[in-house]
Amino acid sequence: MSGAVSASGALLGAVRAGRMGEAAGLLDGMTDAERRACLPALKDLRKELRAAPWDAASRKAYPALHAAGAACHTGAAGTATWLTAADLRWSQASPGVLLHVLGDRERDWLGDVAHRLAERPPIAQVPYELMSGLVRLSGCPVPTTETYVVGWIEQVGSLWQRGDTILQRLRQDPYTAELVAAVFEIPDVGSRLDWLFGDGPDSWFNALAQLTREGALDRKATVDACVARLLRGGVPSDCRVFLRLLTALELTWDEERERAADWLALASDAVSTVASHAQSVLGSLALDGELTPRQLAEMSGGVLFRTEKKLVRAQLVLLGKALRRDPSSAAELLPAVAQAFGHEDTDVQERALKLVERHLTAASPEVRGEVADAAGELSPGLRVRATEALGLDGADAAPEPYVELLPPAPEPARVPPAPDSAVELAEEVGALLASGGDVAAFERTLDGLVRHGYRDRDALAEALKPVVTRLWWVDAEPQYASVEKYFRADPHGMEVMLATLLGQVSTATLHRADQHGPMTDPCVHSAVAAAFNARLWEAAHRLRTDPLPFLLATPTWGSGVLEPDELVARLDEYRRLGARPGEADFAQALLRVRSDGSAASAAAERAAALGTAEGNRLALWLTADGPSLPWSSRRTSGVRILLELGELDGVPGEFPPAFQRIGRPMGLFKARAYCPHYWDRTERHHWLAVVPGHRELVAARLLRELSSVAVEGTRGDASLLPLLAEAPGEAGEAVHLGVAYGLGARHPEDRLSAVDALLVLAARGQLDAERLGADLGQLMHREAVKPLRLAESVRTAATTGAYATVWEILRAALPVLLADLATDGAAASARGFGELLAVAAECAERTGARGYMAHLAQAADRRGSSRLVTQARRLRATLDHGVAA
């Protein structure tokens, strides 16, 4: 026993000092019992080092500890676990040292450790040299796991360490055949190997192809594995790696013919690059007579419905060649060609129709009938042409009158009353903290906090504790300076109320914020943001000093509008309770109250009868005209078109300072382009409820952010556009400019938000299509909006059924670009212009539009057959003759 203790102490001393050579020498020749005796001390040292600072002393001990612990475990599982421990990963012993201290074990034990290490996930970062060394020492079967195979590939590809080539290394490795076969079985291995396989004459692809030619790898098995992996699909990098390998193998004509069924499946369902390769192989087989017309028709049924225009056009070319080669195949192939009549691209439709026209004479009446049935999917202009070519009765094919289909206009939703119990309210607070919530949820919950804080503040605070535990300020000391600064600069929505209830913000900080607000901020958002924040600070301060029984400004509707009868009833209840209204809350209530119609006049009389100062102010407000929309002036900033606003008339002088800022003029060039509100979008949707009925005020202040989604490619700022479209009030210059920028946004989700806003405005009868089109024309002229992005947006809007709406927009937008094209010959904005003209032509065809469009003739008369020219000719023909669907 004393010998074991002595050996343990010596080994521990050597490990602690980082003397690797001495530790390895002590481990040599140890019995299993001596190793087990050393292990507890090594585990204690490991615990000690975990808690120690990451300094030179601990870093020095880790490699020796890593090697000694692995050697002192007598079970293979324990050794593997120790070797791959996360805390030992960043300062390991070298593979050579580990192989030395483990090398005297039995071969079966070493093989067991090797396979256990290979089964670890790649994140464990097991050195390949260690695994391969254990395999070599034990003579066990080579592991074929992802960790081992990827490590092998990385090791073979490390050409900078040796002078030989990948091919030479693979020839020398006795396990090459087994490991190459394993590559095809590892899921998503391509994402890890794409860059490792490299390119050039010494790439993995060329090396593996050469080994198959030499017979070192079974050629049929390798080809079958490649094809099977492509059929399996997966991430693009996976498909890219195995397609490049398949191409490098240079399949013979017989090998391609044997796998015709596989190519058919790949052409229909694989990713674009793989489908293109399969299509080219099938094309060669078809032209050599190795594909039956039925097989070619089956292939076409899959390819012609793909979204990649290049594949679809190539398939039509192949079908044309097959029809010329064998006219008798028309019975099988012409119905397949007709499937392209339903493609979204009218160029594809026209190509398919030309092919049908060219070969229809050889078709039987049954085939002509099938093609005629499919002709109903053509665009209206091509449908007329197909009617003549197919000899159909024009009266039977006459289209029905066009009917515009718009989504139903959104209905306003009432704000439900605040929860009755503190526990239910706490659940609502938790949901808001997790998701943000809309105006209705926020206002309902805010009113609930005020009401329950008035009734029983302690019970409310107790109910809230479980739902606010993740907020950073919850565990801070009550007078912690960062918490005070945090809530002095911004109420952070509902958080200031929660911090007040839980005693985490001082009354002095709340008083300063309530009286003075934040420091003057010159940004264009500060007016509405200051009004929103002022009410929150006031509610929190009154919660601490003079609780309000409830909030006066809680809206009736989710848009922020407050019905006058409700406000009068609330003021009456305040009078009965003897409560003092909050200045900011009452000012917000006046901005929200509906002041038009007979209900407002009747409410004004009841408000005056209350005999209170607030009742009299409400009566005057309801009988006055109210704030009018300020004048706006367009300004340019680089490629952007932005707005400046004049003074908002009708804002009373007795309003709190934060609310008076709403009425002040808004300039662009004296304010900062970037501010805290630029990055923080969490409260923007509440700003519309600050001034309901005046969405132009909010839209104008957000135009720079809305323009950024198109000009700078930012993401997410257009998400407010549907709310702007649903909000009450006039939709003027600012709203239409915002939608214009959103339609040209870089990111699809922002474009979809703009399309939603466009359709909502149209459904509500508030869309000025001519104004929006003119704005889009100017923005494309200035290159703030790209035609290709706009084409995608308006196509999406049109396919919902709004073809007439989109046509009115494009009719106003296109002449600006057409004028540029006529003036400059090749305008900078011409990229994507053809796609925009295609959408316009389809809308004009479906709606039966006719008339003159400035500068369209010059574009249509240009030489060539580019998409821009062909679509300009199509649009001109439609406007000259008129086609309705």
Short mmCIF file of C-alpha atoms in Angstrom, two decimals, residues 570-847:
data_model
loop_
_atom_site.label_atom_id
_atom_site.label_comp_id
_atom_site.label_asym_id
_atom_site.label_seq_id
_atom_site.Cartn_x
_atom_site.Cartn_y
_atom_site.Cartn_z
CA ARG A 570 -64.68 57.63 -16.81
CA LEU A 571 -64.49 61.34 -15.93
CA ASP A 572 -67.77 60.98 -14.06
CA GLU A 573 -66.31 58.09 -12.04
CA TYR A 574 -63.19 60.16 -11.29
CA ARG A 575 -65.49 62.95 -10.03
CA ARG A 576 -67.36 60.51 -7.82
CA LEU A 577 -64.11 59.11 -6.34
CA GLY A 578 -62.54 62.54 -5.95
CA ALA A 579 -59.52 61.34 -7.95
CA ARG A 580 -57.15 63.72 -9.71
CA PRO A 581 -56.63 62.80 -13.39
CA GLY A 582 -53.09 62.50 -14.68
CA GLU A 583 -52.14 65.32 -17.03
CA ALA A 584 -50.45 63.06 -19.56
CA ASP A 585 -53.22 60.45 -19.34
CA PHE A 586 -55.93 63.06 -19.95
CA ALA A 587 -53.99 64.67 -22.80
CA GLN A 588 -53.64 61.24 -24.40
CA ALA A 589 -57.36 60.64 -23.91
CA LEU A 590 -58.17 63.88 -25.76
CA LEU A 591 -55.92 62.90 -28.67
CA ARG A 592 -57.63 59.52 -28.86
CA VAL A 593 -61.29 60.46 -28.41
CA ARG A 594 -63.49 60.35 -31.49
CA SER A 595 -64.68 63.91 -32.10
CA ASP A 596 -66.89 63.52 -35.18
CA GLY A 597 -70.55 62.59 -35.49
CA SER A 598 -73.63 63.00 -33.34
CA ALA A 599 -72.20 60.86 -30.55
CA ALA A 600 -69.46 63.44 -29.99
CA SER A 601 -71.98 66.31 -29.77
CA ALA A 602 -74.12 64.47 -27.22
CA ALA A 603 -71.05 63.49 -25.21
CA ALA A 604 -69.88 67.13 -25.17
CA GLU A 605 -73.12 68.17 -23.46
CA ARG A 606 -72.76 65.45 -20.80
CA ALA A 607 -69.10 66.33 -20.28
CA ALA A 608 -69.95 70.01 -19.68
CA ALA A 609 -72.62 68.94 -17.18
CA LEU A 610 -70.00 67.20 -15.01
CA GLY A 611 -68.92 70.55 -13.64
CA THR A 612 -65.20 69.63 -13.59
CA ALA A 613 -62.27 71.28 -15.33
CA GLU A 614 -61.57 68.12 -17.31
CA GLY A 615 -65.23 67.85 -18.31
CA ASN A 616 -65.20 71.40 -19.63
CA ARG A 617 -61.97 70.79 -21.56
CA LEU A 618 -63.45 67.63 -23.10
CA ALA A 619 -66.61 69.51 -24.10
CA LEU A 620 -64.55 72.18 -25.84
CA TRP A 621 -62.39 69.57 -27.54
CA LEU A 622 -65.41 67.65 -28.86
CA THR A 623 -67.05 70.77 -30.28
CA ALA A 624 -63.88 72.19 -31.82
CA ASP A 625 -62.49 71.14 -35.19
CA GLY A 626 -59.51 69.33 -33.63
CA PRO A 627 -55.95 69.17 -34.97
CA SER A 628 -55.73 69.40 -38.74
CA LEU A 629 -53.20 67.56 -40.89
CA PRO A 630 -50.08 69.75 -41.32
CA TRP A 631 -48.67 70.70 -44.69
CA SER A 632 -45.93 68.48 -46.04
CA SER A 633 -43.01 69.24 -48.31
CA ARG A 634 -40.89 66.80 -50.28
CA ARG A 635 -37.14 66.80 -49.79
CA THR A 636 -34.42 64.65 -51.30
CA SER A 637 -31.57 63.06 -49.39
CA GLY A 638 -29.24 61.17 -51.72
CA VAL A 639 -31.46 58.82 -53.70
CA ARG A 640 -34.24 59.07 -51.11
CA ILE A 641 -37.41 61.13 -51.26
CA LEU A 642 -38.49 62.14 -47.74
CA LEU A 643 -41.00 64.56 -46.21
CA GLU A 644 -40.92 67.55 -43.89
CA LEU A 645 -44.02 68.50 -41.92
CA GLY A 646 -45.33 71.87 -40.88
CA GLU A 647 -46.93 72.76 -37.57
CA LEU A 648 -49.97 70.78 -36.41
CA ASP A 649 -52.73 73.26 -35.62
CA GLY A 650 -55.14 72.70 -32.78
CA VAL A 651 -52.80 71.34 -30.06
CA PRO A 652 -53.83 73.16 -26.84
CA GLY A 653 -51.25 75.12 -24.90
CA GLU A 654 -52.30 73.42 -21.64
CA PHE A 655 -51.08 70.06 -22.93
CA PRO A 656 -47.99 68.69 -21.10
CA PRO A 657 -44.70 69.59 -22.84
CA ALA A 658 -44.23 66.06 -24.18
CA PHE A 659 -47.57 66.26 -26.02
CA GLN A 660 -46.98 69.78 -27.29
CA ARG A 661 -43.97 68.44 -29.22
CA ILE A 662 -46.37 66.48 -31.45
CA GLY A 663 -47.57 69.73 -33.00
CA ARG A 664 -44.16 71.18 -33.78
CA PRO A 665 -42.77 71.18 -37.35
CA MET A 666 -40.67 68.21 -38.40
CA GLY A 667 -37.52 68.94 -40.34
CA LEU A 668 -35.14 66.37 -41.78
CA PHE A 669 -31.73 67.94 -42.04
CA LYS A 670 -31.48 69.36 -38.52
CA ALA A 671 -32.26 65.99 -36.95
CA ARG A 672 -30.04 62.98 -36.54
CA ALA A 673 -30.35 60.26 -39.16
CA TYR A 674 -29.68 57.58 -36.50
CA CYS A 675 -31.03 57.54 -32.97
CA PRO A 676 -32.09 55.00 -30.31
CA HIS A 677 -35.45 54.60 -32.04
CA TYR A 678 -33.67 53.63 -35.27
CA TRP A 679 -32.43 50.40 -33.70
CA ASP A 680 -35.27 49.72 -31.23
CA ARG A 681 -38.51 48.82 -33.05
CA THR A 682 -40.39 47.42 -30.06
CA GLU A 683 -42.63 50.46 -29.48
CA ARG A 684 -43.18 51.79 -33.01
CA HIS A 685 -46.56 50.10 -33.41
CA HIS A 686 -47.78 52.00 -30.30
CA TRP A 687 -47.04 55.38 -31.90
CA LEU A 688 -50.03 55.05 -34.21
CA ALA A 689 -52.25 54.82 -31.12
CA VAL A 690 -50.76 58.05 -29.72
CA VAL A 691 -52.32 60.06 -32.56
CA PRO A 692 -55.09 57.84 -33.99
CA GLY A 693 -56.56 59.35 -37.12
CA HIS A 694 -53.25 61.04 -37.99
CA ARG A 695 -51.19 58.18 -39.39
CA GLU A 696 -49.43 60.59 -41.75
CA LEU A 697 -47.64 62.08 -38.71
CA VAL A 698 -46.21 58.66 -37.82
CA ALA A 699 -45.51 57.59 -41.40
CA ALA A 700 -43.56 60.77 -42.15
CA ARG A 701 -41.40 60.26 -39.06
CA LEU A 702 -40.63 56.69 -40.12
CA LEU A 703 -39.90 57.36 -43.79
CA ARG A 704 -36.13 57.19 -43.37
CA GLU A 705 -36.39 53.71 -41.83
CA LEU A 706 -38.93 52.63 -44.44
CA SER A 707 -36.67 53.89 -47.22
CA SER A 708 -33.76 51.92 -45.78
CA VAL A 709 -35.39 48.57 -46.57
CA ALA A 710 -35.00 49.45 -50.26
CA VAL A 711 -31.94 51.71 -50.30
CA GLU A 712 -29.73 50.01 -47.72
CA GLY A 713 -31.32 46.56 -47.60
CA THR A 714 -32.17 46.66 -43.90
CA ARG A 715 -34.57 44.02 -42.62
CA GLY A 716 -37.82 44.28 -40.68
CA ASP A 717 -38.63 48.01 -40.81
CA ALA A 718 -41.50 47.46 -43.27
CA SER A 719 -43.39 45.31 -40.75
CA LEU A 720 -45.25 48.45 -39.63
CA LEU A 721 -46.77 49.05 -43.09
CA PRO A 722 -49.85 46.78 -42.62
CA LEU A 723 -50.61 48.59 -39.35
CA LEU A 724 -50.29 51.95 -41.13
CA ALA A 725 -52.72 50.70 -43.76
CA GLU A 726 -55.23 49.53 -41.15
CA ALA A 727 -54.97 52.69 -39.03
CA PRO A 728 -57.71 55.34 -39.21
CA GLY A 729 -57.15 58.68 -40.91
CA GLU A 730 -56.09 60.00 -44.27
CA ALA A 731 -53.58 58.00 -46.31
CA GLY A 732 -51.51 60.75 -47.86
CA GLU A 733 -48.02 61.29 -49.20
CA ALA A 734 -46.17 59.71 -46.31
CA VAL A 735 -48.20 56.49 -46.26
CA HIS A 736 -47.95 56.05 -50.03
CA LEU A 737 -44.21 56.76 -50.05
CA GLY A 738 -43.72 54.24 -47.26
CA VAL A 739 -45.60 51.57 -49.21
CA ALA A 740 -43.53 52.43 -52.32
CA TYR A 741 -40.27 51.86 -50.45
CA GLY A 742 -41.61 48.62 -48.97
CA LEU A 743 -42.56 47.26 -52.39
CA GLY A 744 -38.92 47.71 -53.41
CA ALA A 745 -37.45 46.19 -50.23
CA ARG A 746 -34.51 43.85 -50.47
CA HIS A 747 -35.90 41.13 -48.21
CA PRO A 748 -39.00 39.10 -49.20
CA GLU A 749 -40.69 39.43 -45.80
CA ASP A 750 -40.57 43.23 -46.06
CA ARG A 751 -41.98 43.12 -49.57
CA LEU A 752 -44.82 40.91 -48.34
CA SER A 753 -45.60 43.45 -45.62
CA ALA A 754 -45.81 46.16 -48.25
CA VAL A 755 -48.07 44.01 -50.45
CA ASP A 756 -50.35 43.43 -47.44
CA ALA A 757 -50.49 47.18 -46.86
CA LEU A 758 -51.22 47.84 -50.53
CA LEU A 759 -54.12 45.37 -50.57
CA VAL A 760 -55.57 46.70 -47.30
CA LEU A 761 -55.51 50.28 -48.60
CA ALA A 762 -57.17 49.14 -51.82
CA ALA A 763 -59.83 47.16 -49.95
CA ARG A 764 -60.61 50.20 -47.78
CA GLY A 765 -60.86 52.44 -50.83
CA GLN A 766 -57.94 54.56 -49.59
CA LEU A 767 -55.32 53.68 -52.20
CA ASP A 768 -54.37 56.44 -54.62
CA ALA A 769 -52.94 54.17 -57.30
CA GLU A 770 -51.82 57.05 -59.50
CA ARG A 771 -49.94 58.69 -56.62
CA LEU A 772 -48.29 55.40 -55.62
CA GLY A 773 -47.33 54.69 -59.22
CA ALA A 774 -45.83 58.15 -59.67
CA ASP A 775 -43.82 57.70 -56.47
CA LEU A 776 -42.54 54.33 -57.65
CA GLY A 777 -41.57 55.79 -61.00
CA GLN A 778 -39.54 58.55 -59.36
CA LEU A 779 -37.92 56.16 -56.89
CA MET A 780 -36.89 53.81 -59.71
CA HIS A 781 -35.61 56.78 -61.71
CA ARG A 782 -33.46 57.75 -58.70
CA GLU A 783 -32.44 54.07 -58.27
CA ALA A 784 -33.81 53.96 -54.74
CA VAL A 785 -36.12 51.12 -55.80
CA LYS A 786 -34.98 48.33 -58.10
CA PRO A 787 -37.44 47.26 -60.83
CA LEU A 788 -36.80 43.54 -60.29
CA ARG A 789 -37.79 43.71 -56.61
CA LEU A 790 -40.83 45.80 -57.46
CA ALA A 791 -41.83 43.29 -60.14
CA GLU A 792 -41.84 40.48 -57.56
CA SER A 793 -43.98 42.56 -55.20
CA VAL A 794 -46.61 43.66 -57.71
CA ARG A 795 -46.78 40.16 -59.21
CA THR A 796 -47.59 38.83 -55.74
CA ALA A 797 -50.27 41.48 -55.30
CA ALA A 798 -51.74 40.83 -58.74
CA THR A 799 -51.98 37.06 -58.29
CA THR A 800 -54.23 37.57 -55.25
CA GLY A 801 -56.80 38.95 -57.70
CA ALA A 802 -55.85 42.64 -57.68
CA TYR A 803 -54.88 42.87 -61.37
CA ALA A 804 -56.76 46.13 -61.95
CA THR A 805 -55.19 47.77 -58.91
CA VAL A 806 -51.71 46.75 -59.96
CA TRP A 807 -52.33 47.89 -63.52
CA GLU A 808 -53.35 51.38 -62.33
CA ILE A 809 -50.13 51.57 -60.30
CA LEU A 810 -47.90 50.42 -63.14
CA ARG A 811 -49.66 52.60 -65.68
CA ALA A 812 -48.45 55.59 -63.67
CA ALA A 813 -44.99 54.16 -62.85
CA LEU A 814 -43.79 52.78 -66.17
CA PRO A 815 -43.66 55.98 -68.28
CA VAL A 816 -40.85 57.36 -66.11
CA LEU A 817 -38.63 54.34 -66.79
CA LEU A 818 -39.69 54.23 -70.44
CA ALA A 819 -38.67 57.87 -70.80
CA ASP A 820 -35.27 57.07 -69.26
CA LEU A 821 -34.91 54.19 -71.69
CA ALA A 822 -35.81 56.37 -74.66
CA THR A 823 -33.41 59.11 -73.54
CA ASP A 824 -30.40 57.07 -72.39
CA GLY A 825 -30.74 54.08 -74.67
CA ALA A 826 -29.80 51.65 -71.90
CA ALA A 827 -30.92 53.10 -68.57
CA ALA A 828 -29.18 52.06 -65.38
CA SER A 829 -32.56 50.92 -64.08
CA ALA A 830 -33.21 48.62 -67.07
CA ARG A 831 -32.27 45.46 -65.13
CA GLY A 832 -35.53 43.88 -64.13
CA PHE A 833 -37.52 46.29 -66.29
CA GLY A 834 -38.58 43.41 -68.54
CA GLU A 835 -40.07 41.57 -65.54
CA LEU A 836 -41.99 44.70 -64.57
CA LEU A 837 -43.34 45.06 -68.11
CA ALA A 838 -44.37 41.38 -68.05
CA VAL A 839 -46.48 41.97 -64.93
CA ALA A 840 -47.99 45.07 -66.52
CA ALA A 841 -48.81 43.19 -69.71
CA GLU A 842 -50.50 40.37 -67.82
CA CYS A 843 -52.56 42.84 -65.77
CA ALA A 844 -53.55 44.73 -68.91
CA GLU A 845 -54.54 41.50 -70.66
CA ARG A 846 -56.66 40.28 -67.77
CA THR A 847 -58.43 43.59 -67.22
#
